CSV table of C-alpha atoms in Angstrom, one decimal:
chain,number,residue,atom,x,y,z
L,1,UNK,CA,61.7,51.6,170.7
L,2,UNK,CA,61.9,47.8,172.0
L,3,UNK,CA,61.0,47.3,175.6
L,4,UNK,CA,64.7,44.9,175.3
L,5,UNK,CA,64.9,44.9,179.5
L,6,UNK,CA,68.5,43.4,179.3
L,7,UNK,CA,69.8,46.2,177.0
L,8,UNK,CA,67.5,48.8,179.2
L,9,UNK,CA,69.3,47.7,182.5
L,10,UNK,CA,72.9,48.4,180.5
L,11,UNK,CA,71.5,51.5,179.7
L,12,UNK,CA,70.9,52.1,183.7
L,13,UNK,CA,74.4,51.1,184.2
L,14,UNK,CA,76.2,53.6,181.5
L,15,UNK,CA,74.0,56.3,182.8
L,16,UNK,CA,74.7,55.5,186.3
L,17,UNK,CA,78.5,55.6,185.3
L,18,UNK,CA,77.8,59.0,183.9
L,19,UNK,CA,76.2,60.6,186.9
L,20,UNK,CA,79.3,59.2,189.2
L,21,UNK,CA,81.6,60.4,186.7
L,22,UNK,CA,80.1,64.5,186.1
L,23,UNK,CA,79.7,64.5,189.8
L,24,UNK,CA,83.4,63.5,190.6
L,25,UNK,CA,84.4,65.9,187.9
L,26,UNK,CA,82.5,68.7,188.9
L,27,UNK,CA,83.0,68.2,193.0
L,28,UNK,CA,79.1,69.5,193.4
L,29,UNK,CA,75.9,67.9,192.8
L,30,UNK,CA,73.2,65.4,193.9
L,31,UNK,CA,74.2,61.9,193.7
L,32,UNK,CA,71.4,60.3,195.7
L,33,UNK,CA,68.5,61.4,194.2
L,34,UNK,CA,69.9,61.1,190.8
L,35,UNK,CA,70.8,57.2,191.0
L,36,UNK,CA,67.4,56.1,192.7
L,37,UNK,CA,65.7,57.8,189.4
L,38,UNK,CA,67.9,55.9,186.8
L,39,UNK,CA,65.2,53.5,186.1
L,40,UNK,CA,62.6,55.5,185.3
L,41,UNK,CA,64.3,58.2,182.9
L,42,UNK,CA,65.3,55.0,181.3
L,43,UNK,CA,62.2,53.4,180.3
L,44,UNK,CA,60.8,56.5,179.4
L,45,UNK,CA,63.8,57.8,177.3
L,46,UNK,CA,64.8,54.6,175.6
L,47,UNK,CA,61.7,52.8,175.7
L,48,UNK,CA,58.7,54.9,176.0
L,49,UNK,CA,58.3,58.5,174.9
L,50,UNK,CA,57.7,60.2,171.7
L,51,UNK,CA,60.4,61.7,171.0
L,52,UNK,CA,63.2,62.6,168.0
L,53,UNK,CA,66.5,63.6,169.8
L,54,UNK,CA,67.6,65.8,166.5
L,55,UNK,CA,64.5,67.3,166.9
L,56,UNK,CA,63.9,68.1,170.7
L,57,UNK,CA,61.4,71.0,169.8
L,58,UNK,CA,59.4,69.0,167.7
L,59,UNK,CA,55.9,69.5,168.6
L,60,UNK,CA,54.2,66.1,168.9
L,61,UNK,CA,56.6,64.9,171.4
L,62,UNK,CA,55.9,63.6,174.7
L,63,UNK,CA,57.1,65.7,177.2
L,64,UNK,CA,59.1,65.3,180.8
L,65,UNK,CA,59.3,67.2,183.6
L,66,UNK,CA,62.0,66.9,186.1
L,67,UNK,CA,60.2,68.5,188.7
L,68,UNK,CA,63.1,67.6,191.9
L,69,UNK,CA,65.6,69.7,189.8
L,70,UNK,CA,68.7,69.2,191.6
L,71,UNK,CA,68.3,65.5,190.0
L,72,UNK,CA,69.5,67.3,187.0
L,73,UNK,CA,72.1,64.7,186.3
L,74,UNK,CA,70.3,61.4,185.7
L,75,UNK,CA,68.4,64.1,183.1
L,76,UNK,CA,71.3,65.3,181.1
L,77,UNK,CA,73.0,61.6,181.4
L,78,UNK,CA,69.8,60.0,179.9
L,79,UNK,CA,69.7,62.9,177.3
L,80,UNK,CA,73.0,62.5,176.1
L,81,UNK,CA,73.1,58.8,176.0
L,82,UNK,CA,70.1,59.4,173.7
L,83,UNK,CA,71.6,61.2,171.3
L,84,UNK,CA,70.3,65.0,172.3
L,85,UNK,CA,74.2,66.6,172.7
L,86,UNK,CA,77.4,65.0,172.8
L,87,UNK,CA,78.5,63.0,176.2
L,88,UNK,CA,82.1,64.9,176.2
L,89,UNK,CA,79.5,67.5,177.5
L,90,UNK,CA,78.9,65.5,180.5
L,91,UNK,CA,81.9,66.8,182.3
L,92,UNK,CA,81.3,70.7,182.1
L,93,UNK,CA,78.5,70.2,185.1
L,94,UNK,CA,77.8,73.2,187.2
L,95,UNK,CA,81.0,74.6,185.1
L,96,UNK,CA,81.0,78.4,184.2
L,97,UNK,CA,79.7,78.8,180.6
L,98,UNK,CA,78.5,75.3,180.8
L,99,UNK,CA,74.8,74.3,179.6
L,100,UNK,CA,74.8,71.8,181.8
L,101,UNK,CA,73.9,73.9,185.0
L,102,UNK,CA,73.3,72.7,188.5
L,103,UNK,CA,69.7,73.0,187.5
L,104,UNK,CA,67.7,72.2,184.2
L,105,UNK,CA,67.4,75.3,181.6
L,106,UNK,CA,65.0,74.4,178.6
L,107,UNK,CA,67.1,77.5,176.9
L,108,UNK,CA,70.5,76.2,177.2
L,109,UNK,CA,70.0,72.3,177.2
L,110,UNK,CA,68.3,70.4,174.0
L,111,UNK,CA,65.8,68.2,175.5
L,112,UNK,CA,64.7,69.9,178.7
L,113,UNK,CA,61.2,70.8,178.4
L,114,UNK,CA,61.1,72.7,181.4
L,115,UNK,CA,63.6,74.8,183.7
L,116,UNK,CA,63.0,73.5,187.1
L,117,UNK,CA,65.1,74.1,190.6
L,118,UNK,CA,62.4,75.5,192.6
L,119,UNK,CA,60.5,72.6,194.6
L,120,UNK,CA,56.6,72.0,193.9
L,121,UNK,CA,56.2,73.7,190.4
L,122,UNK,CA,56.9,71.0,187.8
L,123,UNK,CA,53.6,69.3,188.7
L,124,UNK,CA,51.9,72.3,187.8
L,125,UNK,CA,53.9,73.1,184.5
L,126,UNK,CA,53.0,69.6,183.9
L,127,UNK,CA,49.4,70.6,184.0
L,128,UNK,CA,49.8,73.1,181.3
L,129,UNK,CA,51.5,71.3,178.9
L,130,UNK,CA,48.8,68.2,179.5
L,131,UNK,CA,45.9,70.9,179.6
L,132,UNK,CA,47.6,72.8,176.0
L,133,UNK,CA,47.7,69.0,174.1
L,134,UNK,CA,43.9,68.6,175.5
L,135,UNK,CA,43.5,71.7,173.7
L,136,UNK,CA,44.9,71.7,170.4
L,137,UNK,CA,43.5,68.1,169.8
L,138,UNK,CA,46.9,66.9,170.5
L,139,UNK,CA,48.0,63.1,171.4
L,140,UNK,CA,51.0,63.7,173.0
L,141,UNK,CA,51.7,62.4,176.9
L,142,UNK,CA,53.4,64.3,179.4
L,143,UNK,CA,55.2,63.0,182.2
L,144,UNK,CA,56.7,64.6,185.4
L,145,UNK,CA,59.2,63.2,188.3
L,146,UNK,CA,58.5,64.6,191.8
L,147,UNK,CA,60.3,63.8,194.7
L,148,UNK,CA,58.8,62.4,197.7
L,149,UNK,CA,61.0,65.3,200.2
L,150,UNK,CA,59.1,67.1,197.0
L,151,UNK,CA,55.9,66.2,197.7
L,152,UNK,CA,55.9,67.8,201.2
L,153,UNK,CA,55.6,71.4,199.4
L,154,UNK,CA,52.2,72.8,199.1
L,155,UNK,CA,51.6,73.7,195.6
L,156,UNK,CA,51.9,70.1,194.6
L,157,UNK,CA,48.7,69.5,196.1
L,158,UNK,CA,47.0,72.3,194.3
L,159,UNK,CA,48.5,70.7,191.6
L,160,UNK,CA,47.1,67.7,192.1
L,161,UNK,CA,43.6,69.0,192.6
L,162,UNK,CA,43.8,71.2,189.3
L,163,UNK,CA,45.0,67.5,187.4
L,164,UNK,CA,42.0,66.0,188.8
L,165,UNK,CA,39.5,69.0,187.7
L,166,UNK,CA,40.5,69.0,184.4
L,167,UNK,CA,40.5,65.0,184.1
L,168,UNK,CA,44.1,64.9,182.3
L,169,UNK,CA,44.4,61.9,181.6
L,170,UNK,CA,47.4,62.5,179.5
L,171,UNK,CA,49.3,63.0,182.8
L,172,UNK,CA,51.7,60.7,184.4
L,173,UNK,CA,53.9,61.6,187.5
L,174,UNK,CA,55.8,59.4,188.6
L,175,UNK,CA,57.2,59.7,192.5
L,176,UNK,CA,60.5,58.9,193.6
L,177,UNK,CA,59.6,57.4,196.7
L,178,UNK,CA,63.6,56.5,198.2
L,179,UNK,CA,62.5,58.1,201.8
L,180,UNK,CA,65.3,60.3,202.5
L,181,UNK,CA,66.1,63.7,201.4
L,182,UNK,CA,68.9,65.9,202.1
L,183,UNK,CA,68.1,66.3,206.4
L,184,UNK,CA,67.1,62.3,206.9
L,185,UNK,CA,63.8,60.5,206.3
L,186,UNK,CA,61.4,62.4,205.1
L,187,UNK,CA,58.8,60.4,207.8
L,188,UNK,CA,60.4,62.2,210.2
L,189,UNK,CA,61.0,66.0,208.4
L,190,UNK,CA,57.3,66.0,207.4
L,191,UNK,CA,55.8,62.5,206.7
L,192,UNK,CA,53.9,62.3,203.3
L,193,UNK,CA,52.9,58.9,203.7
L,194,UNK,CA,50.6,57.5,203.1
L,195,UNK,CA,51.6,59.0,199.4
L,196,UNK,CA,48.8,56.8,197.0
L,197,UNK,CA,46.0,57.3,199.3
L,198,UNK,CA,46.7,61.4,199.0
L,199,UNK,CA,46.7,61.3,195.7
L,200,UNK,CA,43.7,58.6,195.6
L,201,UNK,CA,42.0,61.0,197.6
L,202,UNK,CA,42.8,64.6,195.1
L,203,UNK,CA,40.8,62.2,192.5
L,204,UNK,CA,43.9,60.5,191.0
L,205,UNK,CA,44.4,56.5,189.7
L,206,UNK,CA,47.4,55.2,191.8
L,207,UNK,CA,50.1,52.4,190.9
L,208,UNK,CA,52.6,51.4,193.4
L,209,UNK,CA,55.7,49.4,192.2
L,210,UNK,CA,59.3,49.1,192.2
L,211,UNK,CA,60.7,51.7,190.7
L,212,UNK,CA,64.0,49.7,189.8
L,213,UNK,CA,62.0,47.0,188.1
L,214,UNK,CA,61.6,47.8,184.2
L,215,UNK,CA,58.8,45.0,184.0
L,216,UNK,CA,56.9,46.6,186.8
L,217,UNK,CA,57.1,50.7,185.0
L,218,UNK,CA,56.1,49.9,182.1
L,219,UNK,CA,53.1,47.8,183.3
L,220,UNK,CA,52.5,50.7,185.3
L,221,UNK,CA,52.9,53.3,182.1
L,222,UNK,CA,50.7,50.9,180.4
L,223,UNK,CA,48.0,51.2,183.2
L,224,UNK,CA,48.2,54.9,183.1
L,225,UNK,CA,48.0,55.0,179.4
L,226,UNK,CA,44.7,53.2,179.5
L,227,UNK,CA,42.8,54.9,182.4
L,228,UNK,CA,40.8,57.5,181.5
L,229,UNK,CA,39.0,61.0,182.7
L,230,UNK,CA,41.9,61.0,185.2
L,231,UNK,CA,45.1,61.3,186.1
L,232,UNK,CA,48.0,58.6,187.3
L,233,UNK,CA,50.7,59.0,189.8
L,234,UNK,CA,52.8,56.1,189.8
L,235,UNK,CA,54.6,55.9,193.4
L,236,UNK,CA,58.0,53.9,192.7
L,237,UNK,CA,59.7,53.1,195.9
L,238,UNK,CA,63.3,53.5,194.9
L,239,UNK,CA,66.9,53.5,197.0
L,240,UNK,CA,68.4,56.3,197.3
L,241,UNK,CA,71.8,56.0,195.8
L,242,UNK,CA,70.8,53.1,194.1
L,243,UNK,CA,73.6,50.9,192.9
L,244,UNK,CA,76.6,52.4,195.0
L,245,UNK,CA,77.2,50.5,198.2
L,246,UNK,CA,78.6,53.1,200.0
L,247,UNK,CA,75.7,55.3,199.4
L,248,UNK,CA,72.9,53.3,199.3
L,249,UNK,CA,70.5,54.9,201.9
L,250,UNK,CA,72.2,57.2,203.0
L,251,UNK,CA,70.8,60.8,203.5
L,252,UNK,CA,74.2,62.6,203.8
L,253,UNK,CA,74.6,61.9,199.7
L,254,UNK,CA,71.3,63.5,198.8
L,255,UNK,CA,73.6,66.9,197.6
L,256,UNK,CA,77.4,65.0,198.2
L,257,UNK,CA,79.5,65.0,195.2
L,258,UNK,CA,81.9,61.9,195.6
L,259,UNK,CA,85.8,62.7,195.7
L,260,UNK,CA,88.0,61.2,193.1
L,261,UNK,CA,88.6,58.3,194.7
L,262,UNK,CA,85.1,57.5,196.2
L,263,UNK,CA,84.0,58.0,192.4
L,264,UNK,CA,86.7,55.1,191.5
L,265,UNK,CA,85.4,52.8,194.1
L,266,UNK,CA,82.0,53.4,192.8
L,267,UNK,CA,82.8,53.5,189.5
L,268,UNK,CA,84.6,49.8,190.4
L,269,UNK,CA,81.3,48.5,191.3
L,270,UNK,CA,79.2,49.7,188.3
L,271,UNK,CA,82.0,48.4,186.2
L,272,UNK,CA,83.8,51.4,184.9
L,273,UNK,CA,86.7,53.6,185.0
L,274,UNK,CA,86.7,57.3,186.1
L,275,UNK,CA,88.5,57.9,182.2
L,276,UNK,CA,86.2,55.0,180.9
């Protein structure tokens, strides 16, 4: 699909809508870390990846892995504005019976290449789906999202070395570097910073950009697609909450759903209606 960046950053905004809208609805879920990710789901989903939406099992695809789970809802938002299931799905988040769990599940959800929930494994499911195309002679790319709260968990540096080892160079992951998670900044829980010269150091190609600036990710995706015998981590620094005033920055909305009313207000300033 056409890199069109004024009909991508529309996209954004429906999909931000979405996530105010399933988190109203279903009074539970992760608003923060959702938002700041909007960007990059989109350039990859309506822009970027391989992919055939009445077809998610195809085999050639690209493949994603949300690796910070609890972001499930900028996933199924994207998904659904892409054409994977019906949006009158969105509102049946975290619902009994629902598909749409609090959490990805690759056997409920067409789409969802992974289940993910647990912090520090996508990276490494990641691996095995980059390692399996390197394989079978495959051209496919896969991509992951970590969170940078993510990154403080210990596996994702074994990860990371075992990315390195095996040179996959068909391996993007993409950071969501907004500095808060659910208990404050993550300097202050457990610093990861300096995050591109850990990564640098594991044997990885690093890009740093803005991750609400389309021009900059798909430079960046670009960069990664053309380096070779290793992997890229592109660390986007993002705002948590991106897009909503009242919860720009703010670590309390990391796992906050808004009430009815904060959803309005929000919804007022992305320009849509709670029934919209």
């Amino acid at each position: 699909m056409a890199r069109d960046i004024e009909n991508l950053k529309k996209t954004a905004n429906t999909i931000r809508q979405d996530i105010i809208k399933m988190l109203a609805e279903s009074a539970s879920g992760h608003p923060g870390g959702s938002l700041s990710a909007v960007e990059i789901l989109t350039a990859l989903y309506f822009s970027e990846m391989k992919i055939d939406p009445k077809n998610p099992g195809w085999e050639e695809r690209d493949r994603f892995v949300l690796s910070k789970g609890h972001a499930a809802p900028v996933l199924y938002a994207s998904l659904a504005e892409r054409g994977y299931f019906e949006k009158s799905h969105l509102v049946t988040l975290r619902k009994i019976g629902s598909m749409l769990q609090g959490h990805p599940n690759m056997n409920d959800t067409p789409g969802v290449d992974m289940s993910t929930g647990s912090l520090g494994q996508g990276l490494s499911v990641a691996n095995g789906m980059a390692l399996s195309g390197k394989l079978d002679k495959k051209d496919y790319r896969v991509y992951v999202l970590l969170g940078d709260g993510e990154i403080e968990e210990g596996q994702v540096w074994e990860a990371a070395m075992t990315s390195a080892h095996y040179k996959l160079d068909n391996l993007t992951a993409f950071v969501d570097f907004n500095g808060l998670q659910i208990d404050g900044p993550v300097n202050e829980v457990m610093n990861p910073t300096p995050i591109g010269d850990k990564f640098k150091a594991f044997g990885w190609h690093v890009i740093e950009i803005d991750g609400h600036d389309f021009n900059q990710i798909f430079n960046a995706i670009d960069e990664a697609k053309n380096t070779k015998e290793k992997p890229t981590v592109i660390v986007a620094k993002t705002v948590k909450g991106k897009g909503v005033s009242f919860m720009e920055n703010v670590a309390s909305w990391h796992g906050t759903a808004p009430s009815k009313e904060q959803a309005e207000k929000a919804l007022e300033e992305l320009g849509g209606a709670i029934n919209g």
